[in-house]
Amino acid sequence: MTTSINISSLLADKTPVVRKGDCSYYGRFNSTGFGLIRSYEGIPENILVNLVVSTILLLLFVYLRRRFSDSKNIADDTEISILLYGQNNKSRDFTSNTRWLWIRDLFKISDWDVYRNCSPDAYYYLLFHTYLIAYLVFVTIFSLAIILPVNFQGTQGTIKQKFAHTTIANLPSNSPLLWVHACASILFVLAGILVAYLYTNATQYYATEDVASRTLMIRGIRPYACDEEKLSEYFSEAYPTFHITHLTLVYNIAQLQHAYKRRELNLLIWQQSKKMFEESGKRPVVHNNRCGQMCGWFSKEIDAIDYYERLYNAYKHRVEDEYLHVREKTCGLAFITFSTPEEAHRVRSDFRLTCFKADHRPKTSTSKSLVVHDWTVNFAPSPKNIIWKNIPISEGSHWLRILVVNTILVFFMIFLTTPSIVMSTIDKIADKYRSIDPLKTVTKQIHFPVILTSVMPVLLLRIFAAAMPSLVSVTSLLEKQWKKSALDKSMMIKLFVFLSMMILILPSLGLTSIEGFLRWVFKSEENSTSNSRIRWMCVFLPDNGAFFVNYIITSAFIGAAIELLRSSDLIFYIYIILTAKSTTERRVIRHALQFPFRFGVQYAWTSAVFCVILAYAIACPLITPIGLIYMLIKRAVDKYNLVFVYDTEIADKSVHRLAGHFIIIALIIQQLTLLFFIL
């Protein structure tokens, strides 16, 4: 007798009853192991694997850095390892970017040195880690000294499940010892609120430019009113005692900026081609196709000197033509600078509309013709904080882009949220084959090695989570934000939400995607069963806690080593180099490549992992020392990247303060986990 099974029937299977095995796709399979490894849900083996792999990656990193970072015989000092693993930044003369001295400097350099030589944003980012580390030291000591011994007093776990004895699941639901956990959660919340307050209070001393405090940005100016004389006349009549030091109209320079950059790039390549010809006596060639030198055998070789000279002249003429017509491309935006900050505050207050405040905009002889009631006046951001190519985009178009892009992103995340989809599919196929009588005796004997059940799920989760920032970054760039700080905040919020869903909320509840989460939340009463509440208990299952311990271990060791190797930047670098059309173009592009440190992305990543640590700090105390190790390693890696590798982009005080709000969110999630325990 045979039974036909197709893939669609396997994937469409629906289990009406929620079982304990449905809570987590980790630890559901039979696994082979021995002694301590089986008793502690594969955590010791996961630590061993992570130490071995991270050691190999670190040795590779040290080799690459030592091999190239201080080589004197390399003609082009922007080789791959210098770009990716250490820059000779002249402005950072407090570092020794050679041999082994950089290790000494990494521990010798203080945060104040980072503030003075890198940027204030780098200082506040490291300060955020410092506060989290101090908080986790307190949480770790309290959890290991008080909560862990209390958990050992329970008798719910079996003799073979040694890890279960360390969790809150080892205590019966009516145990008076649970009051210790309740009091600990209140203590953690109070300490966390204090840490969040101290950090956000520290960011109020964020240095601001004097010019920015005296400069206002006016949006919504009609095209016919975009005239410096008309605007100066209005403000002189409206505020006769105020002194205007500078007034500048903004024009659409996107095309001019693009042509100018291409002109300068082709000029450098042209000059480099002539220099190469003088040194070698051989004229360089160009492979003129989309794939560049990678597909050079499919294209005809062209003389590089003549090719780049033609491109340079073409872009030179284009720049001149764009410059002549740029004043015709007004954006309805102007910057006006007053002599004192008080004058700027007064003007901004008059033009600020609120629901319960009358319109105090000064009426003049030209106010009606200029349509000043359409103006939006705010303090101007720093020029370094403005993305000038996005300025021409209207406010309505900008919000429409935000709506469309984020709607598409949400729908994408609804169906592809976590790697648990992969694990659940494997599980469904295994269950189907176990239901076939001839195969029952065979499938029951199948045992999966511990390295598969403990390492692979968390490694899959780490890989998917590592790809998330790239996807979120692309969607944020499509929003066409005109401030870099707004771009960082957009990335920061979206990445934090999706990472929290991916690495904490959905795996905790045993759900494979947001689609399953929404279906479970909005399930009708008719379709619900008495066992539906068992989902809340998924948070406290021992193997679920072990899953997150293993995830933090993988993030701390393998994740940190991957960040040092900068695999994503390496892939991008290789793509750029392979698609270069000539050898000279490849050399010039190496000089032009810059890798900025995205504060918003890093804040979101650190905060999401901190949420995982704090959410399970009481239910699974063993996660706290691993979380502390993660934060220490993460801070060291980020400090190295900030000092030696990345160019630090300007952020904003609101970006740093938003990170403080994420601490409060982590505290709320921790309280919810204890609430779910009694449901």
PDB file of N, CA and C in Angstrom, residues 294-376:
ATOM      1  N   MET A 294      35.244  42.240 -15.919  1.00  0.00           N
ATOM      2  CA  MET A 294      34.770  40.895 -15.618  1.00  0.00           C
ATOM      3  C   MET A 294      34.316  40.179 -16.886  1.00  0.00           C
ATOM      4  N   CYS A 295      33.782  40.922 -17.861  1.00  0.00           N
ATOM      5  CA  CYS A 295      33.341  40.348 -19.135  1.00  0.00           C
ATOM      6  C   CYS A 295      34.142  40.964 -20.279  1.00  0.00           C
ATOM      7  N   GLY A 296      35.427  41.155 -20.039  1.00  0.00           N
ATOM      8  CA  GLY A 296      36.257  41.842 -21.025  1.00  0.00           C
ATOM      9  C   GLY A 296      36.398  41.106 -22.333  1.00  0.00           C
ATOM     10  N   TRP A 297      36.290  39.776 -22.300  1.00  0.00           N
ATOM     11  CA  TRP A 297      36.460  39.016 -23.539  1.00  0.00           C
ATOM     12  C   TRP A 297      35.275  39.145 -24.484  1.00  0.00           C
ATOM     13  N   PHE A 298      34.159  39.748 -24.020  1.00  0.00           N
ATOM     14  CA  PHE A 298      32.994  39.937 -24.874  1.00  0.00           C
ATOM     15  C   PHE A 298      32.949  41.330 -25.494  1.00  0.00           C
ATOM     16  N   SER A 299      33.894  42.182 -25.183  1.00  0.00           N
ATOM     17  CA  SER A 299      33.847  43.562 -25.664  1.00  0.00           C
ATOM     18  C   SER A 299      35.142  43.925 -26.375  1.00  0.00           C
ATOM     19  N   LYS A 300      35.053  44.954 -27.176  1.00  0.00           N
ATOM     20  CA  LYS A 300      36.215  45.436 -27.909  1.00  0.00           C
ATOM     21  C   LYS A 300      37.016  46.391 -27.039  1.00  0.00           C
ATOM     22  N   GLU A 301      38.342  46.267 -27.094  1.00  0.00           N
ATOM     23  CA  GLU A 301      39.211  47.123 -26.299  1.00  0.00           C
ATOM     24  C   GLU A 301      39.323  48.505 -26.936  1.00  0.00           C
ATOM     25  N   ILE A 302      39.200  49.537 -26.086  1.00  0.00           N
ATOM     26  CA  ILE A 302      39.268  50.931 -26.532  1.00  0.00           C
ATOM     27  C   ILE A 302      40.407  51.613 -25.791  1.00  0.00           C
ATOM     28  N   ASP A 303      41.057  52.550 -26.455  1.00  0.00           N
ATOM     29  CA  ASP A 303      42.147  53.289 -25.819  1.00  0.00           C
ATOM     30  C   ASP A 303      41.605  54.082 -24.624  1.00  0.00           C
ATOM     31  N   ALA A 304      42.186  53.877 -23.443  1.00  0.00           N
ATOM     32  CA  ALA A 304      41.671  54.473 -22.211  1.00  0.00           C
ATOM     33  C   ALA A 304      41.873  55.980 -22.172  1.00  0.00           C
ATOM     34  N   ILE A 305      43.013  56.467 -22.651  1.00  0.00           N
ATOM     35  CA  ILE A 305      43.297  57.904 -22.570  1.00  0.00           C
ATOM     36  C   ILE A 305      42.289  58.697 -23.397  1.00  0.00           C
ATOM     37  N   ASP A 306      42.049  58.252 -24.629  1.00  0.00           N
ATOM     38  CA  ASP A 306      41.076  58.951 -25.477  1.00  0.00           C
ATOM     39  C   ASP A 306      39.655  58.811 -24.931  1.00  0.00           C
ATOM     40  N   TYR A 307      39.320  57.631 -24.397  1.00  0.00           N
ATOM     41  CA  TYR A 307      37.973  57.368 -23.894  1.00  0.00           C
ATOM     42  C   TYR A 307      37.638  58.281 -22.722  1.00  0.00           C
ATOM     43  N   TYR A 308      38.518  58.353 -21.741  1.00  0.00           N
ATOM     44  CA  TYR A 308      38.237  59.170 -20.558  1.00  0.00           C
ATOM     45  C   TYR A 308      38.379  60.663 -20.845  1.00  0.00           C
ATOM     46  N   GLU A 309      39.173  61.017 -21.841  1.00  0.00           N
ATOM     47  CA  GLU A 309      39.247  62.430 -22.232  1.00  0.00           C
ATOM     48  C   GLU A 309      37.921  62.883 -22.825  1.00  0.00           C
ATOM     49  N   ARG A 310      37.312  62.029 -23.657  1.00  0.00           N
ATOM     50  CA  ARG A 310      36.009  62.368 -24.229  1.00  0.00           C
ATOM     51  C   ARG A 310      34.947  62.474 -23.136  1.00  0.00           C
ATOM     52  N   LEU A 311      34.967  61.542 -22.193  1.00  0.00           N
ATOM     53  CA  LEU A 311      33.999  61.603 -21.100  1.00  0.00           C
ATOM     54  C   LEU A 311      34.191  62.856 -20.255  1.00  0.00           C
ATOM     55  N   TYR A 312      35.433  63.204 -19.984  1.00  0.00           N
ATOM     56  CA  TYR A 312      35.702  64.399 -19.183  1.00  0.00           C
ATOM     57  C   TYR A 312      35.188  65.649 -19.887  1.00  0.00           C
ATOM     58  N   ASN A 313      35.450  65.785 -21.159  1.00  0.00           N
ATOM     59  CA  ASN A 313      34.985  66.962 -21.903  1.00  0.00           C
ATOM     60  C   ASN A 313      33.460  67.005 -21.983  1.00  0.00           C
ATOM     61  N   ALA A 314      32.835  65.840 -22.127  1.00  0.00           N
ATOM     62  CA  ALA A 314      31.373  65.802 -22.205  1.00  0.00           C
ATOM     63  C   ALA A 314      30.751  66.266 -20.889  1.00  0.00           C
ATOM     64  N   TYR A 315      31.256  65.769 -19.776  1.00  0.00           N
ATOM     65  CA  TYR A 315      30.718  66.180 -18.476  1.00  0.00           C
ATOM     66  C   TYR A 315      31.111  67.609 -18.130  1.00  0.00           C
ATOM     67  N   LYS A 316      32.239  68.068 -18.623  1.00  0.00           N
ATOM     68  CA  LYS A 316      32.643  69.459 -18.397  1.00  0.00           C
ATOM     69  C   LYS A 316      31.646  70.409 -19.049  1.00  0.00           C
ATOM     70  N   HIS A 317      31.269  70.126 -20.290  1.00  0.00           N
ATOM     71  CA  HIS A 317      30.284  70.966 -20.982  1.00  0.00           C
ATOM     72  C   HIS A 317      28.913  70.876 -20.306  1.00  0.00           C
ATOM     73  N   ARG A 318      28.599  69.685 -19.804  1.00  0.00           N
ATOM     74  CA  ARG A 318      27.311  69.510 -19.138  1.00  0.00           C
ATOM     75  C   ARG A 318      27.251  70.310 -17.842  1.00  0.00           C
ATOM     76  N   VAL A 319      28.352  70.349 -17.101  1.00  0.00           N
ATOM     77  CA  VAL A 319      28.414  71.143 -15.873  1.00  0.00           C
ATOM     78  C   VAL A 319      28.228  72.619 -16.189  1.00  0.00           C
ATOM     79  N   GLU A 320      28.897  73.097 -17.219  1.00  0.00           N
ATOM     80  CA  GLU A 320      28.779  74.507 -17.590  1.00  0.00           C
ATOM     81  C   GLU A 320      27.356  74.850 -18.005  1.00  0.00           C
ATOM     82  N   ASP A 321      26.715  73.944 -18.739  1.00  0.00           N
ATOM     83  CA  ASP A 321      25.343  74.194 -19.178  1.00  0.00           C
ATOM     84  C   ASP A 321      24.372  74.176 -17.992  1.00  0.00           C
ATOM     85  N   GLU A 322      24.541  73.209 -17.072  1.00  0.00           N
ATOM     86  CA  GLU A 322      23.680  73.137 -15.892  1.00  0.00           C
ATOM     87  C   GLU A 322      23.858  74.361 -15.002  1.00  0.00           C
ATOM     88  N   TYR A 323      25.080  74.851 -14.904  1.00  0.00           N
ATOM     89  CA  TYR A 323      25.345  76.011 -14.049  1.00  0.00           C
ATOM     90  C   TYR A 323      24.662  77.265 -14.586  1.00  0.00           C
ATOM     91  N   LEU A 324      24.586  77.378 -15.902  1.00  0.00           N
ATOM     92  CA  LEU A 324      23.949  78.551 -16.497  1.00  0.00           C
ATOM     93  C   LEU A 324      22.444  78.566 -16.241  1.00  0.00           C
ATOM     94  N   HIS A 325      21.831  77.395 -16.121  1.00  0.00           N
ATOM     95  CA  HIS A 325      20.379  77.317 -15.983  1.00  0.00           C
ATOM     96  C   HIS A 325      19.924  76.928 -14.577  1.00  0.00           C
ATOM     97  N   VAL A 326      20.864  76.811 -13.629  1.00  0.00           N
ATOM     98  CA  VAL A 326      20.492  76.315 -12.312  1.00  0.00           C
ATOM     99  C   VAL A 326      19.594  77.291 -11.564  1.00  0.00           C
ATOM    100  N   ARG A 327      19.742  78.600 -11.793  1.00  0.00           N
ATOM    101  CA  ARG A 327      18.917  79.586 -11.088  1.00  0.00           C
ATOM    102  C   ARG A 327      17.464  79.574 -11.553  1.00  0.00           C
ATOM    103  N   GLU A 328      17.204  78.879 -12.636  1.00  0.00           N
ATOM    104  CA  GLU A 328      15.828  78.741 -13.094  1.00  0.00           C
ATOM    105  C   GLU A 328      15.101  77.597 -12.377  1.00  0.00           C
ATOM    106  N   LYS A 329      15.854  76.776 -11.647  1.00  0.00           N
ATOM    107  CA  LYS A 329      15.284  75.599 -10.982  1.00  0.00           C
ATOM    108  C   LYS A 329      15.148  75.860  -9.485  1.00  0.00           C
ATOM    109  N   THR A 330      14.204  76.689  -9.119  1.00  0.00           N
ATOM    110  CA  THR A 330      13.990  76.990  -7.700  1.00  0.00           C
ATOM    111  C   THR A 330      13.235  75.854  -7.019  1.00  0.00           C
ATOM    112  N   CYS A 331      13.432  75.737  -5.719  1.00  0.00           N
ATOM    113  CA  CYS A 331      12.819  74.652  -4.938  1.00  0.00           C
ATOM    114  C   CYS A 331      11.771  75.150  -3.963  1.00  0.00           C
ATOM    115  N   GLY A 332      11.522  76.474  -3.925  1.00  0.00           N
ATOM    116  CA  GLY A 332      10.581  77.004  -2.948  1.00  0.00           C
ATOM    117  C   GLY A 332      11.105  76.946  -1.532  1.00  0.00           C
ATOM    118  N   LEU A 333      12.412  77.056  -1.390  1.00  0.00           N
ATOM    119  CA  LEU A 333      13.048  76.928  -0.081  1.00  0.00           C
ATOM    120  C   LEU A 333      14.149  77.966   0.045  1.00  0.00           C
ATOM    121  N   ALA A 334      14.292  78.524   1.256  1.00  0.00           N
ATOM    122  CA  ALA A 334      15.316  79.541   1.500  1.00  0.00           C
ATOM    123  C   ALA A 334      15.852  79.408   2.914  1.00  0.00           C
ATOM    124  N   PHE A 335      17.107  79.813   3.094  1.00  0.00           N
ATOM    125  CA  PHE A 335      17.745  79.869   4.412  1.00  0.00           C
ATOM    126  C   PHE A 335      18.024  81.330   4.745  1.00  0.00           C
ATOM    127  N   ILE A 336      17.624  81.737   5.947  1.00  0.00           N
ATOM    128  CA  ILE A 336      17.827  83.118   6.376  1.00  0.00           C
ATOM    129  C   ILE A 336      18.504  83.109   7.745  1.00  0.00           C
ATOM    130  N   THR A 337      19.596  83.859   7.866  1.00  0.00           N
ATOM    131  CA  THR A 337      20.390  83.902   9.093  1.00  0.00           C
ATOM    132  C   THR A 337      20.281  85.282   9.723  1.00  0.00           C
ATOM    133  N   PHE A 338      19.964  85.306  11.025  1.00  0.00           N
ATOM    134  CA  PHE A 338      19.862  86.559  11.773  1.00  0.00           C
ATOM    135  C   PHE A 338      21.120  86.756  12.619  1.00  0.00           C
ATOM    136  N   SER A 339      21.244  87.938  13.170  1.00  0.00           N
ATOM    137  CA  SER A 339      22.458  88.277  13.916  1.00  0.00           C
ATOM    138  C   SER A 339      22.513  87.600  15.281  1.00  0.00           C
ATOM    139  N   THR A 340      21.362  87.317  15.887  1.00  0.00           N
ATOM    140  CA  THR A 340      21.334  86.691  17.213  1.00  0.00           C
ATOM    141  C   THR A 340      20.340  85.533  17.226  1.00  0.00           C
ATOM    142  N   PRO A 341      20.546  84.542  18.108  1.00  0.00           N
ATOM    143  CA  PRO A 341      19.579  83.442  18.227  1.00  0.00           C
ATOM    144  C   PRO A 341      18.211  83.909  18.702  1.00  0.00           C
ATOM    145  N   GLU A 342      18.165  84.974  19.504  1.00  0.00           N
ATOM    146  CA  GLU A 342      16.885  85.480  20.002  1.00  0.00           C
ATOM    147  C   GLU A 342      16.003  85.963  18.858  1.00  0.00           C
ATOM    148  N   GLU A 343      16.608  86.643  17.883  1.00  0.00           N
ATOM    149  CA  GLU A 343      15.835  87.103  16.728  1.00  0.00           C
ATOM    150  C   GLU A 343      15.279  85.923  15.939  1.00  0.00           C
ATOM    151  N   ALA A 344      16.090  84.883  15.764  1.00  0.00           N
ATOM    152  CA  ALA A 344      15.630  83.695  15.041  1.00  0.00           C
ATOM    153  C   ALA A 344      14.484  83.011  15.784  1.00  0.00           C
ATOM    154  N   HIS A 345      14.578  82.931  17.108  1.00  0.00           N
ATOM    155  CA  HIS A 345      13.512  82.323  17.911  1.00  0.00           C
ATOM    156  C   HIS A 345      12.218  83.129  17.791  1.00  0.00           C
ATOM    157  N   ARG A 346      12.325  84.440  17.754  1.00  0.00           N
ATOM    158  CA  ARG A 346      11.136  85.293  17.655  1.00  0.00           C
ATOM    159  C   ARG A 346      10.426  85.075  16.316  1.00  0.00           C
ATOM    160  N   VAL A 347      11.183  85.043  15.237  1.00  0.00           N
ATOM    161  CA  VAL A 347      10.582  84.841  13.914  1.00  0.00           C
ATOM    162  C   VAL A 347       9.951  83.453  13.827  1.00  0.00           C
ATOM    163  N   ARG A 348      10.656  82.462  14.329  1.00  0.00           N
ATOM    164  CA  ARG A 348      10.124  81.104  14.274  1.00  0.00           C
ATOM    165  C   ARG A 348       8.852  80.979  15.101  1.00  0.00           C
ATOM    166  N   SER A 349       8.799  81.655  16.243  1.00  0.00           N
ATOM    167  CA  SER A 349       7.607  81.624  17.091  1.00  0.00           C
ATOM    168  C   SER A 349       6.421  82.285  16.405  1.00  0.00           C
ATOM    169  N   ASP A 350       6.658  83.370  15.686  1.00  0.00           N
ATOM    170  CA  ASP A 350       5.568  84.058  14.989  1.00  0.00           C
ATOM    171  C   ASP A 350       4.986  83.212  13.865  1.00  0.00           C
ATOM    172  N   PHE A 351       5.824  82.410  13.217  1.00  0.00           N
ATOM    173  CA  PHE A 351       5.368  81.620  12.067  1.00  0.00           C
ATOM    174  C   PHE A 351       4.932  80.211  12.456  1.00  0.00           C
ATOM    175  N   ARG A 352       5.008  79.906  13.731  1.00  0.00           N
ATOM    176  CA  ARG A 352       4.634  78.565  14.173  1.00  0.00           C
ATOM    177  C   ARG A 352       3.141  78.513  14.469  1.00  0.00           C
ATOM    178  N   LEU A 353       2.432  77.618  13.795  1.00  0.00           N
ATOM    179  CA  LEU A 353       0.990  77.489  13.962  1.00  0.00           C
ATOM    180  C   LEU A 353       0.670  76.330  14.895  1.00  0.00           C
ATOM    181  N   THR A 354      -0.233  76.566  15.817  1.00  0.00           N
ATOM    182  CA  THR A 354      -0.750  75.527  16.703  1.00  0.00           C
ATOM    183  C   THR A 354      -2.271  75.603  16.719  1.00  0.00           C
ATOM    184  N   CYS A 355      -2.887  74.578  17.289  1.00  0.00           N
ATOM    185  CA  CYS A 355      -4.350  74.509  17.286  1.00  0.00           C
ATOM    186  C   CYS A 355      -4.986  75.625  18.116  1.00  0.00           C
ATOM    187  N   PHE A 356      -4.338  76.024  19.200  1.00  0.00           N
ATOM    188  CA  PHE A 356      -4.944  76.993  20.116  1.00  0.00           C
ATOM    189  C   PHE A 356      -4.172  78.315  20.127  1.00  0.00           C
ATOM    190  N   LYS A 357      -3.552  78.634  19.006  1.00  0.00           N
ATOM    191  CA  LYS A 357      -2.765  79.857  18.941  1.00  0.00           C
ATOM    192  C   LYS A 357      -3.138  80.624  17.686  1.00  0.00           C
ATOM    193  N   ALA A 358      -3.338  81.910  17.849  1.00  0.00           N
ATOM    194  CA  ALA A 358      -3.695  82.751  16.704  1.00  0.00           C
ATOM    195  C   ALA A 358      -2.487  82.937  15.793  1.00  0.00           C
ATOM    196  N   ASP A 359      -2.779  83.299  14.554  1.00  0.00           N
ATOM    197  CA  ASP A 359      -1.724  83.525  13.573  1.00  0.00           C
ATOM    198  C   ASP A 359      -1.062  84.876  13.840  1.00  0.00           C
ATOM    199  N   HIS A 360       0.224  84.841  14.206  1.00  0.00           N
ATOM    200  CA  HIS A 360       0.964  86.065  14.507  1.00  0.00           C
ATOM    201  C   HIS A 360       1.944  86.444  13.400  1.00  0.00           C
ATOM    202  N   ARG A 361       1.748  85.931  12.207  1.00  0.00           N
ATOM    203  CA  ARG A 361       2.660  86.263  11.116  1.00  0.00           C
ATOM    204  C   ARG A 361       2.485  87.737  10.755  1.00  0.00           C
ATOM    205  N   PRO A 362       3.584  88.467  10.700  1.00  0.00           N
ATOM    206  CA  PRO A 362       3.485  89.911  10.433  1.00  0.00           C
ATOM    207  C   PRO A 362       2.863  90.192   9.069  1.00  0.00           C
ATOM    208  N   LYS A 363       1.953  91.162   9.052  1.00  0.00           N
ATOM    209  CA  LYS A 363       1.329  91.601   7.805  1.00  0.00           C
ATOM    210  C   LYS A 363       2.086  92.820   7.285  1.00  0.00           C
ATOM    211  N   THR A 364       2.506  92.731   6.027  1.00  0.00           N
ATOM    212  CA  THR A 364       3.224  93.837   5.387  1.00  0.00           C
ATOM    213  C   THR A 364       2.592  94.115   4.035  1.00  0.00           C
ATOM    214  N   SER A 365       3.169  95.060   3.333  1.00  0.00           N
ATOM    215  CA  SER A 365       2.644  95.414   2.010  1.00  0.00           C
ATOM    216  C   SER A 365       2.850  94.299   0.993  1.00  0.00           C
ATOM    217  N   THR A 366       3.787  93.385   1.262  1.00  0.00           N
ATOM    218  CA  THR A 366       4.073  92.304   0.305  1.00  0.00           C
ATOM    219  C   THR A 366       3.672  90.924   0.824  1.00  0.00           C
ATOM    220  N   SER A 367       3.139  90.852   2.032  1.00  0.00           N
ATOM    221  CA  SER A 367       2.836  89.537   2.616  1.00  0.00           C
ATOM    222  C   SER A 367       1.763  88.795   1.829  1.00  0.00           C
ATOM    223  N   LYS A 368       0.782  89.523   1.305  1.00  0.00           N
ATOM    224  CA  LYS A 368      -0.285  88.872   0.551  1.00  0.00           C
ATOM    225  C   LYS A 368       0.223  88.337  -0.779  1.00  0.00           C
ATOM    226  N   SER A 369       1.048  89.115  -1.471  1.00  0.00           N
ATOM    227  CA  SER A 369       1.572  88.672  -2.763  1.00  0.00           C
ATOM    228  C   SER A 369       2.567  87.519  -2.604  1.00  0.00           C
ATOM    229  N   LEU A 370       3.266  87.491  -1.481  1.00  0.00           N
ATOM    230  CA  LEU A 370       4.220  86.404  -1.233  1.00  0.00           C
ATOM    231  C   LEU A 370       3.551  85.152  -0.673  1.00  0.00           C
ATOM    232  N   VAL A 371       2.258  85.271  -0.296  1.00  0.00           N
ATOM    233  CA  VAL A 371       1.492  84.152   0.268  1.00  0.00           C
ATOM    234  C   VAL A 371       2.255  83.552   1.457  1.00  0.00           C
ATOM    235  N   VAL A 372       2.525  84.389   2.459  1.00  0.00           N
ATOM    236  CA  VAL A 372       3.330  83.953   3.603  1.00  0.00           C
ATOM    237  C   VAL A 372       2.591  82.939   4.473  1.00  0.00           C
ATOM    238  N   HIS A 373       1.256  82.864   4.355  1.00  0.00           N
ATOM    239  CA  HIS A 373       0.523  81.895   5.172  1.00  0.00           C
ATOM    240  C   HIS A 373       0.790  80.459   4.732  1.00  0.00           C
ATOM    241  N   ASP A 374       1.425  80.258   3.566  1.00  0.00           N
ATOM    242  CA  ASP A 374       1.804  78.917   3.113  1.00  0.00           C
ATOM    243  C   ASP A 374       3.203  78.514   3.582  1.00  0.00           C
ATOM    244  N   TRP A 375       3.914  79.440   4.188  1.00  0.00           N
ATOM    245  CA  TRP A 375       5.297  79.155   4.578  1.00  0.00           C
ATOM    246  C   TRP A 375       5.349  78.256   5.812  1.00  0.00           C
ATOM    247  N   THR A 376       6.335  77.399   5.826  1.00  0.00           N
ATOM    248  CA  THR A 376       6.667  76.587   7.002  1.00  0.00           C
ATOM    249  C   THR A 376       8.074  76.968   7.442  1.00  0.00           C
TER     250      THR A 376
END
